[in-house]
Short mmCIF file of C-alpha atoms in Angstrom, two decimals:
data_model
loop_
_atom_site.label_atom_id
_atom_site.label_comp_id
_atom_site.label_asym_id
_atom_site.label_seq_id
_atom_site.Cartn_x
_atom_site.Cartn_y
_atom_site.Cartn_z
CA MET C 5 138.34 12.63 -221.16
CA SER C 6 138.48 10.77 -224.47
CA GLU C 7 137.57 12.36 -227.70
CA PRO C 8 135.23 10.36 -229.77
CA THR C 9 136.61 9.02 -232.96
CA PRO C 10 134.27 9.25 -235.92
CA PRO C 11 133.95 5.95 -238.10
CA ALA C 12 135.51 7.29 -241.18
CA ALA C 13 138.85 8.05 -239.30
CA THR C 14 139.52 4.30 -239.60
CA THR C 15 139.74 4.39 -243.21
CA THR C 16 142.29 7.20 -243.74
CA SER C 17 145.22 7.20 -245.90
CA ALA C 18 147.81 4.20 -245.59
CA THR C 19 150.78 5.89 -247.42
CA SER C 20 153.09 7.99 -244.87
CA GLY C 21 155.78 10.38 -245.54
CA ALA C 22 158.82 10.11 -247.57
CA ALA C 23 162.04 11.72 -247.01
CA ILE C 24 163.25 14.73 -249.34
CA GLN C 25 166.85 15.60 -250.06
CA LEU C 26 167.85 18.73 -251.73
CA GLU C 27 171.26 18.83 -253.17
CA ASN C 28 173.08 22.24 -254.26
CA LEU C 29 169.37 23.17 -255.59
CA THR C 30 169.93 26.67 -257.60
CA LYS C 31 167.60 28.73 -259.59
CA ARG C 32 168.97 31.45 -262.03
CA TYR C 33 166.63 33.68 -264.03
CA PRO C 34 168.05 35.31 -267.28
CA GLY C 35 169.00 38.97 -267.00
CA ASN C 36 169.76 38.72 -263.16
CA PRO C 37 173.40 38.40 -262.21
CA ASN C 38 172.62 36.84 -258.79
CA PRO C 39 170.63 33.42 -258.33
CA SER C 40 167.41 33.65 -256.76
CA VAL C 41 168.08 30.46 -254.85
CA ASP C 42 171.73 29.54 -254.43
CA GLU C 43 173.03 25.93 -253.77
CA VAL C 44 170.38 24.99 -251.09
CA SER C 45 171.10 21.55 -249.48
CA MET C 46 168.66 20.01 -246.97
CA GLU C 47 167.59 16.88 -245.73
CA ILE C 48 163.86 16.64 -244.52
CA LYS C 49 162.91 13.50 -242.63
CA ALA C 50 159.99 11.32 -243.66
CA GLY C 51 156.98 12.20 -241.91
CA GLU C 52 158.12 15.42 -240.35
CA THR C 53 156.85 19.09 -240.96
CA VAL C 54 159.46 21.55 -241.94
CA VAL C 55 158.57 25.07 -242.25
CA PHE C 56 160.39 27.78 -244.47
CA VAL C 57 160.28 31.03 -242.79
CA GLY C 58 162.14 34.29 -244.02
CA PRO C 59 161.83 37.88 -245.40
CA SER C 60 159.90 38.59 -248.52
CA GLY C 61 161.95 37.86 -251.66
CA CYS C 62 164.28 35.63 -249.95
CA GLY C 63 163.34 32.64 -252.18
CA LYS C 64 161.38 30.29 -249.74
CA SER C 65 158.31 30.03 -252.22
CA THR C 66 160.72 29.43 -255.13
CA THR C 67 162.80 26.61 -253.29
CA LEU C 68 159.30 25.06 -252.28
CA LYS C 69 158.18 25.04 -255.91
CA MET C 70 161.23 23.47 -257.18
CA ILE C 71 160.41 20.35 -254.96
CA ASN C 72 157.46 19.70 -257.34
CA ARG C 73 159.12 21.49 -260.19
CA LEU C 74 156.45 23.97 -260.63
CA ILE C 75 159.73 26.08 -261.04
CA GLU C 76 162.47 23.95 -262.95
CA PRO C 77 165.81 24.23 -261.13
CA THR C 78 168.73 25.58 -263.01
CA SER C 79 171.01 22.98 -261.27
CA GLY C 80 171.11 20.64 -258.11
CA ARG C 81 169.14 17.48 -257.53
CA ILE C 82 165.99 16.49 -255.76
CA ARG C 83 165.41 13.10 -254.09
CA ILE C 84 162.12 12.07 -252.67
CA GLY C 85 162.26 8.62 -250.96
CA ASP C 86 164.89 6.54 -252.95
CA GLU C 87 163.99 8.30 -256.18
CA ASP C 88 165.84 10.97 -257.94
CA VAL C 89 162.97 13.09 -259.41
CA THR C 90 165.02 15.85 -260.92
CA ASP C 91 164.54 14.46 -264.55
CA MET C 92 161.29 12.79 -264.09
CA ASP C 93 158.24 13.99 -266.18
CA PRO C 94 157.13 16.95 -263.86
CA VAL C 95 153.46 16.32 -264.55
CA LYS C 96 153.78 12.74 -263.19
CA LEU C 97 155.85 14.09 -260.28
CA ARG C 98 153.20 16.59 -259.37
CA ARG C 99 150.59 13.76 -259.13
CA LYS C 100 152.68 12.22 -256.49
CA ILE C 101 153.04 15.33 -254.28
CA GLY C 102 150.12 17.36 -252.80
CA TYR C 103 150.18 21.20 -253.23
CA ALA C 104 148.15 23.54 -251.43
CA ILE C 105 148.37 27.36 -251.84
CA GLN C 106 146.77 30.58 -250.65
CA SER C 107 143.11 31.07 -251.20
CA SER C 108 142.70 27.36 -251.95
CA GLY C 109 143.45 27.41 -255.59
CA LEU C 110 140.05 25.58 -256.24
CA PHE C 111 138.51 25.60 -259.78
CA PRO C 112 135.38 27.80 -259.58
CA HIS C 113 133.42 25.98 -262.17
CA MET C 114 133.84 22.43 -260.38
CA THR C 115 131.98 21.43 -257.52
CA VAL C 116 133.70 20.59 -253.96
CA ALA C 117 133.58 16.72 -255.15
CA GLU C 118 134.90 17.53 -258.55
CA ASN C 119 137.86 19.44 -257.33
CA ILE C 120 138.78 16.81 -254.73
CA ALA C 121 138.53 14.16 -257.18
CA LEU C 122 140.58 15.70 -259.88
CA VAL C 123 143.98 14.04 -259.23
CA PRO C 124 142.62 10.43 -258.28
CA LYS C 125 140.66 10.52 -261.60
CA MET C 126 143.78 11.63 -263.55
CA THR C 127 145.70 8.71 -261.96
CA GLY C 128 143.17 6.19 -263.14
CA TRP C 129 141.32 5.38 -259.88
CA SER C 130 137.91 3.72 -260.37
CA LYS C 131 134.70 5.58 -259.88
CA SER C 132 133.79 3.77 -256.97
CA LYS C 133 137.11 4.28 -255.29
CA VAL C 134 137.10 7.93 -256.16
CA LYS C 135 133.76 8.43 -254.71
CA ASP C 136 134.65 6.81 -251.50
CA ARG C 137 137.93 8.88 -251.33
CA VAL C 138 136.11 12.26 -251.82
CA GLU C 139 133.71 11.24 -248.92
CA GLU C 140 136.66 10.24 -246.65
CA MET C 141 138.53 13.48 -247.50
CA LEU C 142 135.70 15.68 -246.71
CA ASP C 143 135.24 13.86 -243.40
CA LEU C 144 138.82 14.07 -242.63
CA VAL C 145 139.05 17.75 -242.71
CA GLY C 146 135.73 18.30 -240.95
CA LEU C 147 133.20 18.81 -243.67
CA ASP C 148 129.94 16.94 -243.76
CA PRO C 149 130.18 15.03 -247.16
CA ARG C 150 126.27 15.41 -247.61
CA GLU C 151 126.32 19.18 -247.04
CA PHE C 152 129.44 20.05 -249.00
CA HIS C 153 129.77 17.37 -251.99
CA GLY C 154 127.59 19.54 -254.31
CA ARG C 155 128.66 23.05 -253.64
CA TYR C 156 130.75 25.40 -255.45
CA PRO C 157 133.74 27.24 -254.33
CA ARG C 158 131.77 30.52 -254.42
CA GLN C 159 129.35 29.20 -251.77
CA LEU C 160 132.07 28.36 -249.14
CA SER C 161 133.71 30.63 -246.52
CA GLY C 162 137.36 31.15 -246.84
CA GLY C 163 138.21 28.61 -244.12
CA GLN C 164 135.98 25.86 -246.03
CA GLN C 165 137.79 26.60 -249.16
CA GLN C 166 141.14 26.06 -247.48
CA ARG C 167 139.73 22.89 -245.87
CA VAL C 168 138.70 21.63 -249.45
CA GLY C 169 141.97 22.59 -250.91
CA VAL C 170 143.84 20.59 -248.21
CA ALA C 171 141.53 17.68 -249.00
CA ARG C 172 142.18 17.86 -252.65
CA ALA C 173 145.86 17.95 -252.12
CA LEU C 174 145.72 14.81 -249.99
CA ALA C 175 143.08 13.03 -252.14
CA ALA C 176 145.51 10.88 -254.22
CA ASP C 177 147.36 9.86 -250.98
CA PRO C 178 150.77 11.44 -251.69
CA PRO C 179 153.62 10.87 -249.44
CA VAL C 180 154.59 14.61 -249.71
CA LEU C 181 152.35 17.80 -249.29
CA LEU C 182 153.96 21.21 -250.17
CA MET C 183 152.03 24.23 -248.55
CA ASP C 184 152.71 27.68 -249.80
CA GLU C 185 151.28 30.22 -247.27
CA PRO C 186 147.99 28.24 -247.43
CA PHE C 187 146.17 30.42 -244.69
CA GLY C 188 147.56 33.81 -245.26
CA ALA C 189 144.31 35.16 -246.76
CA VAL C 190 141.97 34.05 -243.95
CA ASP C 191 141.07 36.01 -240.64
CA PRO C 192 143.06 35.28 -237.61
CA ILE C 193 140.59 33.04 -235.78
CA THR C 194 139.87 30.91 -238.78
CA ARG C 195 143.59 30.82 -239.29
CA ASP C 196 144.18 29.55 -235.88
CA HIS C 197 141.48 26.72 -236.39
CA LEU C 198 142.92 25.62 -239.67
CA GLN C 199 146.42 25.48 -238.06
CA ASP C 200 144.88 23.30 -235.38
CA GLU C 201 143.23 21.08 -238.20
CA LEU C 202 146.66 20.61 -239.95
CA ILE C 203 148.27 19.53 -236.62
CA ARG C 204 145.24 16.86 -236.21
CA LEU C 205 145.67 15.58 -239.76
CA GLN C 206 149.42 15.04 -239.42
CA HIS C 207 148.89 13.07 -236.22
CA GLU C 208 146.72 10.94 -238.34
CA LEU C 209 148.44 10.89 -241.66
CA HIS C 210 152.13 11.30 -240.97
CA LYS C 211 152.82 12.93 -244.39
CA THR C 212 156.12 14.74 -245.08
CA ILE C 213 154.94 18.58 -245.10
CA VAL C 214 156.96 21.60 -246.47
CA PHE C 215 155.11 24.71 -245.42
CA VAL C 216 156.04 28.10 -246.20
CA THR C 217 155.14 31.04 -244.18
CA HIS C 218 156.37 34.61 -243.26
CA ASP C 219 154.90 34.47 -239.77
CA PHE C 220 157.24 33.05 -237.28
CA ASP C 221 154.66 32.32 -234.74
CA GLU C 222 152.90 29.91 -237.19
CA ALA C 223 156.14 28.39 -237.96
CA ILE C 224 156.68 27.69 -234.46
CA LYS C 225 153.29 26.35 -233.90
CA LEU C 226 153.43 23.86 -236.90
CA GLY C 227 157.04 22.94 -237.42
CA ASP C 228 158.93 19.93 -236.12
CA ARG C 229 161.75 21.85 -237.57
CA ILE C 230 162.27 25.51 -238.90
CA ALA C 231 164.39 26.50 -241.67
CA VAL C 232 165.19 30.28 -241.10
CA LEU C 233 166.20 31.47 -244.74
CA ARG C 234 168.27 34.47 -245.71
CA GLU C 235 168.43 36.10 -249.10
CA ARG C 236 168.70 33.63 -251.87
CA SER C 237 167.44 30.97 -249.49
CA HIS C 238 170.76 30.42 -247.67
CA ILE C 239 170.04 28.82 -244.48
CA ALA C 240 170.66 30.89 -241.42
CA GLN C 241 169.42 28.05 -238.98
CA PHE C 242 167.70 24.71 -239.47
CA ASP C 243 166.57 23.35 -236.05
CA THR C 244 163.67 22.61 -233.89
CA PRO C 245 161.43 25.59 -232.55
CA GLU C 246 162.77 25.05 -229.14
CA ALA C 247 166.32 25.32 -230.23
CA ILE C 248 165.61 28.29 -232.35
CA LEU C 249 163.80 30.05 -229.52
CA THR C 250 166.34 29.48 -226.70
CA ASN C 251 169.59 29.62 -228.85
CA PRO C 252 169.28 31.70 -232.15
CA THR C 253 172.65 31.38 -234.03
CA ASP C 254 172.89 34.93 -234.78
CA ASP C 255 171.19 38.56 -234.86
CA PHE C 256 169.30 37.78 -238.11
CA VAL C 257 167.51 34.73 -236.51
CA SER C 258 167.12 36.75 -233.30
CA GLY C 259 165.31 39.30 -235.37
CA PHE C 260 162.68 36.69 -236.42
CA VAL C 261 162.25 35.24 -233.00
CA GLY C 262 161.73 38.93 -231.82
CA ALA C 263 160.81 39.98 -228.19
CA GLY C 264 158.98 37.69 -225.72
CA ALA C 265 160.68 34.54 -226.53
CA ALA C 266 159.46 32.74 -223.53
CA LEU C 267 155.80 33.88 -224.22
CA LYS C 268 156.36 32.63 -227.87
CA ARG C 269 157.06 29.07 -226.25
CA LEU C 270 153.48 28.98 -225.64
CA ASN C 271 153.11 28.14 -229.23
CA LEU C 272 155.13 24.81 -228.35
CA THR C 273 152.67 23.38 -225.75
CA ARG C 274 149.22 22.11 -226.76
CA VAL C 275 145.85 22.28 -224.74
CA ARG C 276 145.99 18.57 -224.72
CA ASP C 277 149.13 18.90 -222.54
CA VAL C 278 147.65 20.71 -219.85
CA GLU C 279 144.52 19.79 -217.48
CA ILE C 280 141.19 20.21 -219.42
CA ALA C 281 138.54 20.85 -216.59
CA GLU C 282 135.03 19.77 -216.26
CA PHE C 283 132.30 22.43 -216.42
CA PRO C 284 128.45 22.28 -215.75
CA THR C 285 126.67 22.00 -219.12
CA VAL C 286 123.09 22.00 -220.16
CA SER C 287 121.52 21.43 -223.43
CA VAL C 288 119.43 24.01 -225.40
CA ASP C 289 116.20 21.54 -225.13
CA ASP C 290 116.51 21.28 -221.44
CA PRO C 291 113.67 22.77 -219.46
CA LEU C 292 114.20 26.03 -217.83
CA GLN C 293 113.57 24.53 -214.38
CA GLN C 294 116.21 21.79 -215.06
CA ILE C 295 118.65 24.55 -216.06
CA PHE C 296 117.84 26.32 -212.77
CA ASN C 297 118.45 23.21 -210.67
CA THR C 298 121.89 22.49 -212.48
CA LEU C 299 123.22 25.97 -211.93
CA ARG C 300 121.90 26.04 -208.14
CA GLY C 301 123.76 22.78 -207.61
CA GLY C 302 126.98 23.58 -209.36
CA ALA C 303 130.24 24.97 -207.68
CA THR C 304 130.17 27.99 -210.03
CA ASN C 305 127.66 30.90 -210.98
CA GLU C 306 127.90 29.98 -214.65
CA LEU C 307 127.20 27.14 -217.04
CA LEU C 308 127.61 26.23 -220.54
CA MET C 309 124.63 25.73 -222.91
CA LEU C 310 125.38 23.18 -225.76
CA ASP C 311 123.27 23.09 -228.98
CA ARG C 312 121.52 20.07 -230.26
CA ARG C 313 124.84 18.79 -231.68
CA GLY C 314 126.59 18.95 -228.38
CA ARG C 315 128.49 21.93 -229.42
CA PRO C 316 129.24 25.15 -227.12
CA TYR C 317 126.42 27.81 -227.71
CA LYS C 318 125.91 30.20 -224.80
CA TRP C 319 127.54 30.82 -221.45
CA LEU C 320 124.65 31.30 -218.91
CA ARG C 321 124.97 33.13 -215.58
CA ARG C 322 122.74 33.13 -212.48
CA GLY C 323 121.62 36.65 -213.43
CA ASP C 324 120.72 35.65 -216.99
CA LEU C 325 118.30 33.15 -215.57
CA MET C 326 116.72 35.62 -213.24
CA ARG C 327 116.09 37.96 -216.11
CA ALA C 328 115.09 35.13 -218.40
CA LYS C 329 111.20 35.30 -217.67
CA GLY C 330 110.42 31.96 -219.08
CA SER C 331 112.49 32.30 -222.19
CA LEU C 332 116.31 31.86 -222.75
CA ALA C 333 116.23 33.20 -226.42
CA ARG C 334 118.01 36.28 -225.48
CA ALA C 335 119.54 35.29 -222.33
CA GLY C 336 123.05 34.72 -221.88
CA GLN C 337 126.43 35.26 -223.97
CA LEU C 338 127.05 33.38 -227.20
CA VAL C 339 130.16 31.33 -227.47
CA HIS C 340 132.47 33.35 -229.81
CA ASP C 341 135.56 31.23 -229.81
CA THR C 342 136.53 27.72 -228.80
CA VAL C 343 139.97 25.91 -229.01
CA THR C 344 140.69 22.27 -230.00
CA ARG C 345 143.12 20.02 -228.01
CA ASP C 346 145.40 20.50 -230.85
CA ALA C 347 145.40 24.33 -230.20
CA THR C 348 148.46 26.00 -228.59
CA LEU C 349 148.42 27.57 -225.12
CA HIS C 350 148.90 30.82 -226.95
CA ASP C 351 145.63 30.33 -228.76
CA ALA C 352 143.88 29.47 -225.53
CA LEU C 353 145.41 32.41 -223.75
CA GLU C 354 144.27 34.68 -226.50
CA ALA C 355 140.72 33.25 -226.44
CA VAL C 356 140.45 33.60 -222.68
CA LEU C 357 141.56 37.23 -222.77
CA ILE C 358 139.32 38.03 -225.67
CA ASP C 359 136.24 36.34 -223.99
CA SER C 360 136.97 38.08 -220.58
CA GLY C 361 135.26 35.03 -218.73
CA GLY C 362 138.43 33.60 -217.58
CA ARG C 363 137.77 30.42 -219.50
CA VAL C 364 137.56 29.01 -223.13
CA ALA C 365 135.65 25.88 -224.12
CA VAL C 366 137.58 23.06 -225.79
CA THR C 367 135.98 21.08 -228.65
CA GLY C 368 136.73 18.02 -230.72
CA ARG C 369 136.99 17.75 -234.60
CA ARG C 370 133.37 18.17 -235.20
CA GLY C 371 132.97 21.05 -232.84
CA GLU C 372 131.62 18.82 -229.83
CA TYR C 373 132.24 20.05 -226.37
CA ILE C 374 135.14 18.13 -224.35
CA GLY C 375 135.66 20.60 -221.32
CA VAL C 376 137.24 23.92 -220.40
CA VAL C 377 140.63 25.38 -220.03
CA ASP C 378 140.70 28.44 -217.41
CA MET C 379 143.17 31.31 -216.86
CA GLU C 380 144.57 29.81 -213.69
CA THR C 381 145.81 26.82 -215.63
CA LEU C 382 147.40 28.90 -218.46
CA MET C 383 149.15 31.27 -216.05
CA ASN C 384 150.64 28.36 -214.05
CA SER C 385 152.00 26.99 -217.46
CA VAL C 386 153.49 30.59 -218.31
CA HIS C 387 155.10 30.69 -214.81
CA GLU C 388 156.56 27.36 -215.19
CA MET C 389 158.02 28.25 -218.45
CA LEU C 390 159.69 31.52 -217.13
CA GLU C 391 161.01 29.74 -214.32
CA ALA C 392 162.44 27.19 -216.62
CA ASP C 393 163.95 29.84 -218.69
CA ARG C 394 165.35 31.65 -215.62
CA LEU C 395 167.10 28.41 -214.51
CA THR C 396 168.38 27.60 -218.12
CA ALA C 397 169.90 31.29 -218.21
CA ALA C 398 171.47 30.89 -214.85
CA GLU C 399 172.87 27.63 -215.58
CA HIS C 400 174.37 29.18 -219.03
CA GLN C 401 175.91 32.04 -216.96
CA HIS C 402 177.39 29.66 -214.56
CA ASP C 403 178.94 27.65 -217.39
CA LEU C 404 180.32 30.94 -218.91
CA GLU C 405 181.92 31.93 -215.54
CA GLU C 406 183.42 28.46 -215.25
CA LEU C 407 184.97 28.75 -218.78
CA ARG C 408 186.30 32.34 -218.04
CA HIS C 409 187.74 31.20 -214.78
CA HIS C 410 189.25 28.06 -216.61
CA ARG C 411 190.85 30.27 -219.23
CA THR C 412 192.34 32.74 -216.74
CA ASP C 413 193.87 30.14 -214.75
CA GLN C 414 195.51 28.67 -218.14
CA GLU C 415 196.84 31.96 -218.88
CA LEU C 416 198.19 32.51 -215.52
CA GLU C 417 199.95 29.19 -215.50
CA GLY C 418 201.23 29.92 -219.03
CA GLY C 419 202.65 33.12 -217.85
CA ALA C 420 204.28 31.66 -214.68
CA GLY C 421 206.19 29.13 -216.92
CA GLY C 422 207.41 31.67 -219.37
CA PRO C 423 210.97 33.43 -219.76
#
């Protein structure tokens, strides 16, 4: 089932990501004998999302802020694309790098539009280009420009503020986006949706994203590669989520992976990778008799009512209709949670378990209904992952046995040939 593409999606940014190279990047503070960040070297590919994860105080945010020189490095070099930006004017540098932080960092005295327009105006864009860009950015992050253009940050929910913060960070079309725990201050459901939104945006924009979090599950979900950092930002492991989950380098990294690595791999598979099933639907404007007929003719004893914009509204069962007595105003169960096609199977499983109905509705970028994912589909995926892990472990054990036998044979041959 194809998801409709809004008209504005064809006008999104043309600038894709740029490679980032950190060379022996170090930060020392006066009075502290040890560096906060100690000679970090790292290559980040153009267009990839790299997540820094590590314990509090390990220097991950300091390392991030040295990339746009909000914190000046004590020594080392920073290259973005083909340019060494270590000695560049830091103000000019920051205009070329998007930056999103926790609690959005919006200016409270500015409207949503003024916040988003800030950097494009500073870089000399024309009024008409800035106006078009603000509308494009609002549409890109799923906010109706007509509704949100003139609002102030205090009039927005936490999730809406974070969306505007991301829109502002992307407004001047930078090749690089730095994100310092941007979703840490919102509730878990909103956080899941913001993560999905970032994944969708990255599919469209292909920026180079460096993202800081203390949440390993978030790192697995978002990262093309993850840098697990020890104290002073020493790199314990820098690899794909799959490699870190299946082959952590040491006990420190294993501690971040934690228990249930196989189940954590649910964060690596998206809803779009599994079957999204059809489900009988009706509209809130449909006559009651038509709703009865739809339910009677369906294969299930339940249907999904959509609102006037085609978004999931209520789950209705046969019993609800029998008790309706001519009105559906109080009948049925409100849809409390949905997932997008960019959501992980972990998100979908959590939504299914919380809802207790054995299914969750899948929606598009504007909340429009696409289909459902059910418990059977999710459990089949879990079983496939567990079976794959079992086979991998068996093959690994077989390889170890072969190696052990080979070494024993070599030792015997060496002993037989000795004096």
